[in-house]
Amino acid sequence: MTVDRETIARVARVARLQLSPEEESRLQADADAILAYFSSIQALAGEEAPLAASGELREDAVEPFSRPDEIRRGFPRQKEGVALVPRGLR
Amino acid sequence: MSRADYGSLFSAVEACRGGDSVEERVAGFAERAGSDPFNAYVTLAPERAIARARGLDRSPRTGKLFGLVVSVKDNIAVRDVRMTCGSRILQDYVAPYDATVVQRLEAEGAVILGKTNLDEFACGSSGERSAFGPTRNPRDPERVPGGSSSGAGASVAAGYCDIAVGSDTGGSVRCPASFCGVTAFKPSYGLVSRHGLADMAMSLEGPAPLSASVEGCALFLDAVCGTDPRDPATTATPGRRFRDALSEPLPRLRFGVAREMFDSLAPEVERRTRDAAARLAEGALSEVSMPALEHSLAAYYLITYSEFASAMQRFDGYRYGLRAPDEGLSETTMQNRAALGAEVKRRILLGTYVTMKEYRGKWYSSALAARDAIREGFERAFRQVDLLLAPTMPFPAFKLAERISDPLAMYAADVLTVSANLAGVPAGSVPIPGPGLPVGLQIIGPRGEDARVLRTMAAWEEMAG
């Protein structure tokens, strides 16, 4: 077995996925089968080359957006034009 | 597509430029698409389309796509139109801006009729994984249309648009084209801006067209390709029009088939593809070997999982999208994500797993090495031949529900298309005429040789008649 149930539960917490026991069980079986099927790729394991930037980047500058209300319209919760996010500290 | 239909889109553009009513043309498409028994469209926007058509009728009547009707996959932003990505978490989201492709298509006189169905966040190969129900194949409604641009393929096959804009990460326009009997083209990576496309795996994908013939794909590219400051991967526009390239004399080309792309095919797919390759190549056909293709499915999925898990972090429900009751940051994010479908959760989970520090070297780094090997394999092959010919899909369209519960059986459908994305090379799919279900011929070229691939697709259309 490549991935056990305990590992799936741990990865799900890191990934912010809330899984029912049935989902956890099915995903464990799927992940195990998928990774077993893909395992021959490990023969190619080596040093990861550092990522090189490609293409031309535009200037990292603030651009005006003329219709902020259209963005505000999509806020699921808001107060006086500001998006409300869940409480981070109790 | 018969020879008589070739050039029909350009004729339609000419007629509209010459004074034919765009409004009447658009109204005809809107009426047909209004019935839509295939669930091709998630959102039809006929009022917006008619208003736009009226504006075009009052305009100076210019534009490369003047009067053509276009459908847009629902993971590409169209301002003031709902954009669901096929997901419950975005079921009420309205895009506040246009994707670059949408801006450029409309600037050339195209009319967008609506947003087409897709596998949730483009995660699927059959069109069955949309929160808005599966799309059906107009050629046989008991079968899948292919995915993830399922509604795009169906909208072309059913005659609900002239050109469909899809996106192709690992075959997502070529698969539905093959299954629905239409034409699709995945451009070289960077030829078309990704700005406004909800990414699934940003290093592999881009917007891509489907149409009844290659002419629609060429017209799409003429309107949209070129650099975009909002997508640093974009490359400069080639100096000539793709549509003009379609009628240029066909140079003598060396064609190749990779033996690894002819393993485990459905017998009718192998027979029809080999016959088509022999006809198209007219004796200039050789076999090449690309052993690294053995790793293409694993490399593709491992890279896709990783990039997708990262991309999905933005859908936290704080600024837009579905929002669960506030119970703290982590809890709320987890509950928002509970509304995602099974394949999306599977990919987020696996993408998180294969990039965790303790597993990354074993999985993600190996996938990157495999991608390099596959790219080198294509470079070597293209030193021997000018174009590669292959089946688009290993089998014809399968029945709804046949593969949905087995992820590996579903992934196997992508085995012949993902390598072009890993290598960033252009690849098109054109129908091979014949009895029974549609089968697509895939034509793959070196990076940047998009016009050569399109020209050869047009040559096949002429030959196949």
Coordinates of C-alpha atoms in Angstrom, one line a residue:
Chain A
M1 CA 0.0 0.0 0.0
T2 CA 1.4 3.4 -1.0
V3 CA -1.0 5.6 1.0
D4 CA -2.7 4.6 4.1
R5 CA -5.9 6.0 5.7
E6 CA -4.0 8.0 8.3
T7 CA -1.9 9.7 5.6
I8 CA -5.1 10.6 3.7
A9 CA -6.6 12.1 6.8
R10 CA -3.5 14.2 7.4
V11 CA -3.2 15.4 3.8
A12 CA -6.9 16.3 3.8
R13 CA -6.3 18.6 6.8
V14 CA -3.4 20.3 5.1
A15 CA -5.6 20.7 1.9
R16 CA -8.5 22.0 3.9
L17 CA -10.8 19.2 2.7
Q18 CA -13.4 18.0 5.1
L19 CA -14.1 14.4 4.2
S20 CA -16.8 12.1 5.4
P21 CA -15.6 8.6 6.5
E22 CA -17.0 7.2 3.2
E23 CA -15.1 9.8 1.1
E24 CA -11.9 9.2 3.1
S25 CA -12.2 5.5 2.4
R26 CA -12.9 5.9 -1.3
L27 CA -10.2 8.5 -1.8
Q28 CA -7.6 6.3 0.0
A29 CA -8.4 3.4 -2.3
D30 CA -8.4 5.7 -5.4
A31 CA -5.1 7.4 -4.4
D32 CA -3.5 4.1 -3.7
A33 CA -4.5 2.7 -7.1
I34 CA -3.6 5.8 -9.0
L35 CA -0.1 6.2 -7.4
A36 CA 0.6 2.5 -7.8
Y37 CA -0.2 2.9 -11.5
F38 CA 2.0 6.0 -11.8
S39 CA 4.9 4.5 -9.7
S40 CA 7.2 3.6 -12.7
I41 CA 7.8 7.4 -13.1
Q42 CA 10.0 7.3 -10.0
A43 CA 12.7 5.7 -12.1
L44 CA 13.2 9.3 -13.4
A45 CA 13.6 10.9 -10.0
G46 CA 16.4 13.4 -9.9
E47 CA 17.3 16.9 -8.8
E48 CA 14.6 19.4 -9.6
A49 CA 16.0 22.2 -11.8
P50 CA 15.4 25.6 -10.3
L51 CA 12.5 27.3 -12.1
A52 CA 13.6 29.9 -14.6
A53 CA 11.4 33.0 -15.3
S54 CA 10.4 33.1 -18.9
G55 CA 8.5 35.7 -20.9
E56 CA 8.2 39.4 -20.2
L57 CA 6.6 40.5 -17.0
R58 CA 4.5 43.6 -16.9
E59 CA 5.3 46.2 -14.3
D60 CA 4.1 45.3 -10.9
A61 CA 2.0 48.4 -10.5
V62 CA -1.5 49.1 -9.3
E63 CA -3.9 49.7 -12.2
P64 CA -7.2 51.5 -11.7
F65 CA -10.4 49.4 -12.1
S66 CA -13.3 51.6 -13.1
R67 CA -16.1 49.4 -11.8
P68 CA -15.3 48.4 -8.3
D69 CA -19.0 48.0 -7.5
E70 CA -19.1 45.0 -9.9
I71 CA -16.6 43.3 -7.8
R72 CA -18.3 44.3 -4.5
R73 CA -21.5 42.8 -5.9
G74 CA -19.9 39.4 -5.8
F75 CA -18.9 39.6 -2.0
P76 CA -20.8 36.8 -0.2
R77 CA -20.9 39.0 3.0
Q78 CA -20.2 42.6 3.2
K79 CA -20.6 45.7 5.3
E80 CA -20.3 49.2 4.0
G81 CA -18.6 48.1 0.8
V82 CA -16.0 45.9 2.5
A83 CA -15.9 42.1 2.3
L84 CA -16.4 40.4 5.6
V85 CA -14.1 37.4 6.2
P86 CA -14.5 34.7 8.8
R87 CA -13.0 35.5 12.3
G88 CA -9.4 34.4 12.4
L89 CA -8.8 34.8 16.2
R90 CA -11.2 33.9 19.0
Chain B
M1 CA -17.8 18.4 -43.3
S2 CA -18.1 18.2 -47.0
R3 CA -15.9 20.0 -49.4
A4 CA -19.0 22.2 -50.4
D5 CA -19.1 23.5 -46.8
Y6 CA -15.5 24.5 -46.8
G7 CA -15.2 28.3 -46.7
S8 CA -18.8 28.6 -45.4
L9 CA -17.8 30.6 -42.4
F10 CA -15.9 33.1 -44.4
S11 CA -18.9 33.4 -46.8
A12 CA -21.1 34.1 -43.8
V13 CA -18.7 36.8 -42.6
E14 CA -18.7 38.3 -46.2
A15 CA -22.5 38.2 -46.3
C16 CA -22.8 40.0 -43.0
R17 CA -20.2 42.6 -43.9
G18 CA -22.1 43.1 -47.2
G19 CA -25.3 43.9 -45.4
D20 CA -27.1 40.7 -44.3
S21 CA -28.8 41.1 -40.9
V22 CA -26.6 39.9 -38.0
E23 CA -29.6 40.1 -35.7
E24 CA -31.5 37.6 -37.9
R25 CA -28.5 35.3 -38.0
V26 CA -28.0 35.4 -34.3
A27 CA -31.8 35.0 -33.6
G28 CA -31.7 31.8 -35.7
F29 CA -28.9 30.3 -33.6
A30 CA -30.5 31.4 -30.4
E31 CA -33.7 29.7 -31.3
R32 CA -32.0 26.4 -32.1
A33 CA -29.8 26.6 -29.0
G34 CA -32.9 27.3 -26.9
S35 CA -34.1 23.8 -27.4
D36 CA -30.7 22.2 -26.5
P37 CA -31.6 18.6 -25.5
F38 CA -27.9 17.8 -25.0
N39 CA -27.2 20.2 -22.1
A40 CA -24.5 21.9 -24.2
Y41 CA -25.1 25.4 -22.6
V42 CA -25.0 26.1 -18.9
T43 CA -26.1 29.7 -19.5
L44 CA -27.6 31.1 -22.7
A45 CA -27.5 34.9 -23.0
P46 CA -29.8 35.6 -26.0
E47 CA -30.7 39.1 -24.9
R48 CA -27.1 40.1 -24.6
A49 CA -26.4 38.5 -28.0
I50 CA -29.3 40.2 -29.8
A51 CA -28.4 43.6 -28.3
R52 CA -24.9 43.1 -29.5
A53 CA -26.1 41.9 -33.0
R54 CA -28.2 45.1 -33.3
G55 CA -25.1 47.2 -32.5
L56 CA -23.2 45.4 -35.2
D57 CA -25.9 46.0 -37.7
R58 CA -25.6 49.7 -37.1
S59 CA -21.7 49.6 -37.2
P60 CA -19.4 50.1 -40.2
R61 CA -19.5 46.2 -40.7
T62 CA -15.8 45.3 -40.3
G63 CA -14.0 42.5 -38.4
K64 CA -12.5 39.2 -39.2
L65 CA -15.4 37.3 -37.5
F66 CA -18.1 39.8 -38.3
G67 CA -21.5 38.2 -37.6
L68 CA -20.2 34.8 -36.5
V69 CA -21.8 33.2 -33.4
V70 CA -19.5 31.9 -30.7
S71 CA -20.0 29.8 -27.6
V72 CA -17.6 30.2 -24.7
K73 CA -16.7 27.4 -22.2
D74 CA -17.9 28.4 -18.8
N75 CA -14.4 28.6 -17.3
I76 CA -13.7 31.7 -19.4
A77 CA -14.9 35.1 -18.2
V78 CA -17.5 37.0 -20.1
R79 CA -18.4 40.3 -18.4
D80 CA -21.9 40.4 -16.8
V81 CA -22.6 36.8 -17.6
R82 CA -22.6 34.0 -15.0
M83 CA -19.4 32.0 -14.8
T84 CA -19.8 28.7 -13.0
C85 CA -16.8 26.6 -14.0
G86 CA -19.3 23.7 -13.8
S87 CA -19.2 24.0 -10.0
R88 CA -21.7 24.6 -7.3
I89 CA -19.3 26.9 -5.5
L90 CA -19.6 29.4 -8.4
Q91 CA -23.2 28.8 -9.3
D92 CA -24.1 32.5 -8.8
Y93 CA -20.8 34.2 -9.7
V94 CA -21.0 36.9 -12.4
A95 CA -17.8 37.8 -14.1
P96 CA -16.9 41.5 -13.7
Y97 CA -14.5 41.5 -16.7
D98 CA -13.9 39.9 -20.1
A99 CA -11.2 37.4 -20.8
T100 CA -8.6 38.6 -23.4
V101 CA -10.0 36.0 -25.9
V102 CA -13.5 37.3 -25.4
Q103 CA -12.4 41.0 -25.8
R104 CA -10.5 40.1 -29.0
L105 CA -13.3 38.0 -30.5
E106 CA -15.9 40.7 -29.9
A107 CA -13.5 43.4 -31.2
E108 CA -13.5 41.4 -34.5
G109 CA -17.3 41.3 -34.7
A110 CA -18.1 37.9 -33.1
V111 CA -21.3 37.5 -31.1
I112 CA -21.2 35.4 -27.9
L113 CA -24.4 33.4 -27.5
G114 CA -23.7 31.8 -24.1
K115 CA -21.5 29.7 -21.8
T116 CA -21.0 26.0 -22.4
N117 CA -21.0 23.1 -20.0
L118 CA -17.8 21.5 -18.8
D119 CA -16.5 19.0 -16.3
E120 CA -16.2 20.9 -13.0
F121 CA -13.1 23.2 -13.2
A122 CA -12.2 21.3 -16.4
C123 CA -11.4 18.1 -14.4
G124 CA -12.7 15.3 -16.6
S125 CA -12.6 13.6 -19.9
S126 CA -16.2 12.8 -20.5
G127 CA -18.4 15.8 -19.7
E128 CA -20.2 13.9 -16.9
R129 CA -18.7 15.8 -14.0
S130 CA -20.5 19.1 -14.2
A131 CA -22.6 20.3 -11.2
F132 CA -25.2 21.2 -13.9
G133 CA -25.7 17.7 -15.2
P134 CA -23.9 15.8 -17.9
T135 CA -23.7 16.9 -21.5
R136 CA -24.9 14.4 -24.1
N137 CA -23.2 13.6 -27.5
P138 CA -25.3 14.9 -30.4
R139 CA -24.1 12.1 -32.5
D140 CA -25.5 9.5 -30.0
P141 CA -27.2 11.0 -26.9
E142 CA -26.6 7.8 -24.9
R143 CA -22.9 8.5 -25.2
V144 CA -20.6 11.1 -23.7
P145 CA -19.4 14.0 -25.8
G146 CA -15.9 13.9 -24.3
G147 CA -14.4 16.5 -22.0
S148 CA -13.7 18.7 -20.5
S149 CA -15.0 21.1 -23.2
S150 CA -18.1 18.9 -23.4
G151 CA -20.6 21.6 -24.1
A152 CA -18.3 23.3 -26.6
G153 CA -18.1 20.0 -28.6
A154 CA -21.8 19.5 -28.4
S155 CA -22.6 23.1 -29.3
V156 CA -20.6 22.7 -32.6
A157 CA -22.0 19.2 -33.4
A158 CA -25.6 20.4 -32.8
G159 CA -25.2 23.5 -34.9
Y160 CA -25.7 25.9 -31.9
C161 CA -22.7 28.1 -32.8
D162 CA -20.1 28.7 -35.6
I163 CA -17.1 28.5 -33.3
A164 CA -16.8 27.2 -29.8
V165 CA -14.1 28.5 -27.4
G166 CA -12.9 25.7 -25.2
S167 CA -9.7 25.2 -23.2
D168 CA -7.2 22.4 -23.6
T169 CA -5.0 21.3 -20.7
G170 CA -4.5 17.7 -21.7
G171 CA -6.9 17.1 -24.7
S172 CA -10.0 19.0 -23.6
V173 CA -10.9 20.3 -27.0
R174 CA -9.5 17.4 -29.1
C175 CA -11.3 14.8 -27.1
P176 CA -14.8 16.2 -27.6
A177 CA -13.9 17.0 -31.2
S178 CA -13.0 13.3 -31.8
F179 CA -16.1 12.0 -30.0
C180 CA -18.6 14.4 -31.6
G181 CA -17.2 14.4 -35.1
V182 CA -16.0 18.0 -35.3
T183 CA -12.6 19.8 -35.6
A184 CA -10.5 21.3 -32.8
F185 CA -7.0 22.8 -32.5
K186 CA -4.8 23.1 -29.5
P187 CA -2.3 26.0 -30.3
S188 CA 1.3 26.1 -29.2
Y189 CA 1.6 27.0 -25.6
G190 CA 1.6 30.8 -25.3
L191 CA 0.0 31.6 -28.7
V192 CA -3.3 32.5 -27.0
S193 CA -3.6 34.5 -23.8
R194 CA -4.9 32.7 -20.7
H195 CA -6.1 35.9 -19.0
G196 CA -9.6 35.3 -17.9
L197 CA -9.4 31.5 -18.0
A198 CA -9.9 29.8 -14.7
D199 CA -6.8 27.7 -14.7
M200 CA -6.6 24.0 -14.0
A201 CA -2.9 23.6 -14.7
M202 CA -1.4 26.8 -15.9
S203 CA 1.8 25.5 -17.4
L204 CA 0.0 23.2 -19.8
E205 CA -3.1 24.9 -21.0
G206 CA -4.8 27.7 -23.0
P207 CA -8.0 28.7 -24.7
A208 CA -8.6 26.7 -27.9
P209 CA -11.2 26.5 -30.6
L210 CA -13.6 23.9 -32.0
S211 CA -15.6 24.3 -35.2
A212 CA -17.2 22.3 -37.9
S213 CA -14.1 22.7 -40.0
V214 CA -10.5 23.9 -39.7
E215 CA -11.5 27.3 -41.1
G216 CA -13.3 28.2 -37.8
C217 CA -10.1 27.3 -35.9
A218 CA -8.0 29.5 -38.1
L219 CA -10.4 32.4 -37.9
F220 CA -10.4 32.1 -34.1
L221 CA -6.6 32.3 -34.0
D222 CA -6.5 35.3 -36.4
A223 CA -8.7 37.2 -34.0
V224 CA -7.1 36.3 -30.7
C225 CA -3.5 35.3 -30.9
G226 CA -0.6 37.5 -29.9
T227 CA 1.1 39.0 -26.9
D228 CA -1.0 40.1 -23.9
P229 CA 0.6 42.0 -21.0
R230 CA -1.8 40.1 -18.7
D231 CA -0.2 36.8 -19.6
P232 CA 3.6 36.8 -19.6
A233 CA 3.7 33.4 -21.4
T234 CA 2.2 34.8 -24.6
T235 CA 4.3 35.0 -27.7
A236 CA 4.2 37.4 -30.6
T237 CA 1.7 37.1 -33.4
P238 CA 3.0 35.3 -36.5
G239 CA 3.4 37.7 -39.4
R240 CA 0.5 36.3 -41.5
R241 CA -3.1 35.2 -41.2
F242 CA -3.8 31.6 -40.3
R243 CA -6.8 31.6 -42.6
D244 CA -4.6 32.6 -45.5
A245 CA -2.2 29.8 -44.7
L246 CA -5.1 27.3 -45.3
S247 CA -5.1 27.9 -49.0
E248 CA -1.3 28.1 -49.5
P249 CA 0.2 25.3 -51.6
L250 CA 1.0 22.3 -49.4
P251 CA 4.7 21.7 -49.3
R252 CA 6.0 18.2 -49.5
L253 CA 6.0 17.1 -45.9
R254 CA 7.6 14.1 -44.1
F255 CA 5.0 12.4 -41.9
G256 CA 5.6 10.2 -38.9
V257 CA 3.7 7.8 -36.6
A258 CA 5.1 7.1 -33.1
R259 CA 4.7 3.4 -32.5
E260 CA 4.0 4.1 -28.8
M261 CA 0.8 6.0 -29.9
F262 CA -0.6 2.8 -31.5
D263 CA -0.7 0.6 -28.4
S264 CA -4.0 -0.8 -27.1
L265 CA -6.3 1.0 -29.5
A266 CA -9.9 0.0 -30.3
P267 CA -9.6 -2.0 -33.6
E268 CA -11.7 0.4 -35.6
V269 CA -9.7 3.4 -34.3
E270 CA -6.4 1.8 -35.3
R271 CA -7.6 0.7 -38.7
R272 CA -9.2 4.1 -39.6
T273 CA -6.2 6.0 -38.3
R274 CA -3.6 3.9 -40.2
D275 CA -5.7 4.2 -43.4
A276 CA -6.0 8.0 -43.0
A277 CA -2.3 8.4 -42.2
A278 CA -1.3 6.5 -45.3
R279 CA -3.7 8.5 -47.5
L280 CA -2.5 11.9 -46.1
A281 CA 1.2 11.0 -46.2
E282 CA 1.1 9.7 -49.8
G283 CA 4.1 7.4 -49.2
A284 CA 6.1 9.9 -47.0
L285 CA 5.3 8.1 -43.8
S286 CA 7.9 6.7 -41.4
E287 CA 7.7 5.2 -38.0
V288 CA 9.5 6.9 -35.1
S289 CA 10.0 5.8 -31.5
M290 CA 9.3 8.0 -28.5
P291 CA 9.9 5.7 -25.4
A292 CA 9.3 8.6 -22.9
L293 CA 5.6 8.6 -23.9
E294 CA 5.3 5.7 -21.5
H295 CA 5.3 8.2 -18.7
S296 CA 3.0 10.8 -20.3
L297 CA -0.1 10.0 -18.3
A298 CA 1.7 9.9 -15.0
A299 CA 3.7 13.1 -15.7
Y300 CA 0.5 14.9 -16.9
Y301 CA -1.6 13.9 -13.9
L302 CA 1.0 14.5 -11.3
I303 CA 1.8 18.0 -12.7
T304 CA -1.9 18.8 -13.1
Y305 CA -2.8 17.7 -9.6
S306 CA 0.0 19.9 -8.2
E307 CA -0.9 23.0 -10.1
F308 CA -4.6 22.5 -9.6
A309 CA -4.3 22.1 -5.8
S310 CA -2.5 25.4 -5.8
A311 CA -4.9 27.2 -8.1
M312 CA -7.9 26.1 -6.1
Q313 CA -6.8 27.9 -3.0
R314 CA -8.3 31.1 -4.3
F315 CA -11.8 29.8 -4.1
D316 CA -12.1 30.4 -0.4
G317 CA -15.6 32.0 -0.5
Y318 CA -14.5 35.2 1.0
R319 CA -14.6 37.6 -2.0
Y320 CA -16.9 35.6 -4.3
G321 CA -18.6 32.2 -4.6
L322 CA -20.4 30.0 -2.2
R323 CA -19.9 30.9 1.5
A324 CA -20.5 28.5 4.4
P325 CA -21.6 29.9 7.8
D326 CA -18.7 31.7 9.6
E327 CA -17.0 29.3 12.0
G328 CA -13.4 30.5 11.8
L329 CA -11.1 30.7 8.8
S330 CA -10.2 27.0 8.5
E331 CA -13.6 25.7 9.3
T332 CA -15.3 28.0 6.8
T333 CA -12.9 27.2 4.0
M334 CA -13.4 23.5 4.6
Q335 CA -17.1 23.8 4.6
N336 CA -17.0 25.9 1.4
R337 CA -15.0 23.1 -0.3
A338 CA -17.5 20.5 0.8
A339 CA -19.6 21.5 -2.2
L340 CA -16.9 20.5 -4.6
G341 CA -17.3 17.3 -6.7
A342 CA -15.5 14.0 -6.2
E343 CA -12.9 14.4 -9.0
V344 CA -12.0 18.0 -7.9
K345 CA -11.5 16.8 -4.3
R346 CA -9.4 13.8 -5.5
R347 CA -7.1 16.2 -7.5
I348 CA -6.7 18.7 -4.7
L349 CA -5.9 15.8 -2.3
L350 CA -3.4 14.2 -4.6
G351 CA -1.8 17.5 -5.6
T352 CA -1.3 18.4 -2.0
Y353 CA 0.2 15.0 -1.3
V354 CA 2.6 14.8 -4.2
T355 CA 4.0 18.3 -3.4
M356 CA 4.5 17.8 0.4
K357 CA 8.1 18.0 1.4
E358 CA 8.4 14.4 2.3
Y359 CA 6.8 13.1 -1.0
R360 CA 7.8 15.8 -3.5
G361 CA 11.1 14.2 -4.7
K362 CA 9.4 10.9 -5.3
W363 CA 6.5 12.2 -7.3
Y364 CA 6.5 15.8 -8.4
S365 CA 10.2 16.1 -9.3
S366 CA 9.9 12.8 -11.2
A367 CA 7.0 14.2 -13.2
L368 CA 9.0 17.3 -14.1
A369 CA 11.9 15.0 -15.3
A370 CA 9.4 13.0 -17.3
R371 CA 8.1 16.2 -18.9
D372 CA 11.6 17.1 -20.0
A373 CA 12.1 13.6 -21.4
I374 CA 8.9 13.8 -23.4
R375 CA 9.8 17.3 -24.7
E376 CA 13.1 16.0 -25.8
G377 CA 11.4 13.0 -27.5
F378 CA 9.3 15.4 -29.6
E379 CA 12.3 17.4 -30.5
R380 CA 14.1 14.3 -31.7
A381 CA 11.1 13.1 -33.6
F382 CA 10.7 16.5 -35.3
R383 CA 14.3 16.2 -36.6
Q384 CA 13.2 13.2 -38.5
V385 CA 9.7 14.2 -39.6
D386 CA 7.7 17.4 -40.1
L387 CA 4.4 16.3 -38.5
L388 CA 3.3 13.3 -36.4
L389 CA 0.0 11.6 -37.1
A390 CA -1.9 9.6 -34.4
P391 CA -5.4 8.8 -33.2
T392 CA -6.9 11.5 -31.1
M393 CA -8.6 9.1 -28.7
P394 CA -7.8 5.4 -28.2
F395 CA -11.5 4.5 -28.5
P396 CA -14.8 6.1 -29.8
A397 CA -17.2 7.8 -27.4
F398 CA -18.3 5.5 -24.6
K399 CA -21.7 5.3 -22.9
L400 CA -22.7 7.6 -20.1
A401 CA -21.7 6.2 -16.7
E402 CA -19.5 3.5 -18.2
R403 CA -16.2 4.9 -16.8
I404 CA -17.3 7.5 -14.2
S405 CA -16.6 5.4 -11.1
D406 CA -13.1 4.3 -12.2
P407 CA -10.7 7.2 -12.3
L408 CA -7.9 5.2 -14.0
A409 CA -10.3 4.1 -16.7
M410 CA -11.2 7.7 -17.2
Y411 CA -7.6 8.9 -17.2
A412 CA -6.7 6.3 -19.8
A413 CA -8.9 8.2 -22.3
D414 CA -6.2 11.0 -22.3
V415 CA -3.2 8.9 -23.1
L416 CA -2.8 10.2 -26.7
T417 CA -3.5 13.9 -26.1
V418 CA -1.6 14.9 -22.9
S419 CA 1.9 14.6 -24.5
A420 CA 1.3 17.6 -26.8
N421 CA 0.5 19.7 -23.7
L422 CA 3.5 18.5 -21.8
A423 CA 5.7 19.5 -24.8
G424 CA 3.8 22.7 -25.5
V425 CA 3.4 21.8 -29.2
P426 CA 0.4 22.4 -31.5
A427 CA -2.0 19.6 -32.2
G428 CA -5.3 19.4 -34.0
S429 CA -8.1 16.8 -34.4
V430 CA -10.0 16.3 -37.6
P431 CA -12.8 13.7 -38.2
I432 CA -12.0 10.6 -40.2
P433 CA -15.1 9.9 -42.2
G434 CA -16.5 6.4 -41.9
P435 CA -19.4 4.3 -40.6
G436 CA -20.3 4.1 -36.9
L437 CA -19.2 6.5 -34.2
P438 CA -16.8 9.4 -35.0
V439 CA -13.1 8.9 -34.9
G440 CA -10.5 11.8 -34.9
L441 CA -7.1 12.0 -36.6
Q442 CA -4.6 13.9 -34.5
I443 CA -2.0 16.0 -36.3
I444 CA 0.9 17.2 -34.1
G445 CA 3.6 19.7 -35.1
P446 CA 6.7 21.3 -33.6
R447 CA 6.2 24.3 -31.3
G448 CA 5.4 27.4 -33.3
E449 CA 4.5 25.5 -36.5
D450 CA 0.7 26.0 -35.9
A451 CA 0.1 27.2 -39.5
R452 CA 1.7 23.9 -40.8
V453 CA -0.6 21.8 -38.6
L454 CA -3.7 23.9 -39.7
R455 CA -2.7 23.7 -43.4
T456 CA -2.4 19.9 -43.1
M457 CA -5.8 19.7 -41.3
A458 CA -7.3 21.6 -44.2
A459 CA -5.6 19.2 -46.7
W460 CA -7.1 16.3 -44.9
E461 CA -10.6 17.9 -45.0
E462 CA -10.2 18.3 -48.8
M463 CA -9.0 14.8 -49.2
A464 CA -11.6 13.2 -47.0
G465 CA -14.4 15.1 -48.8

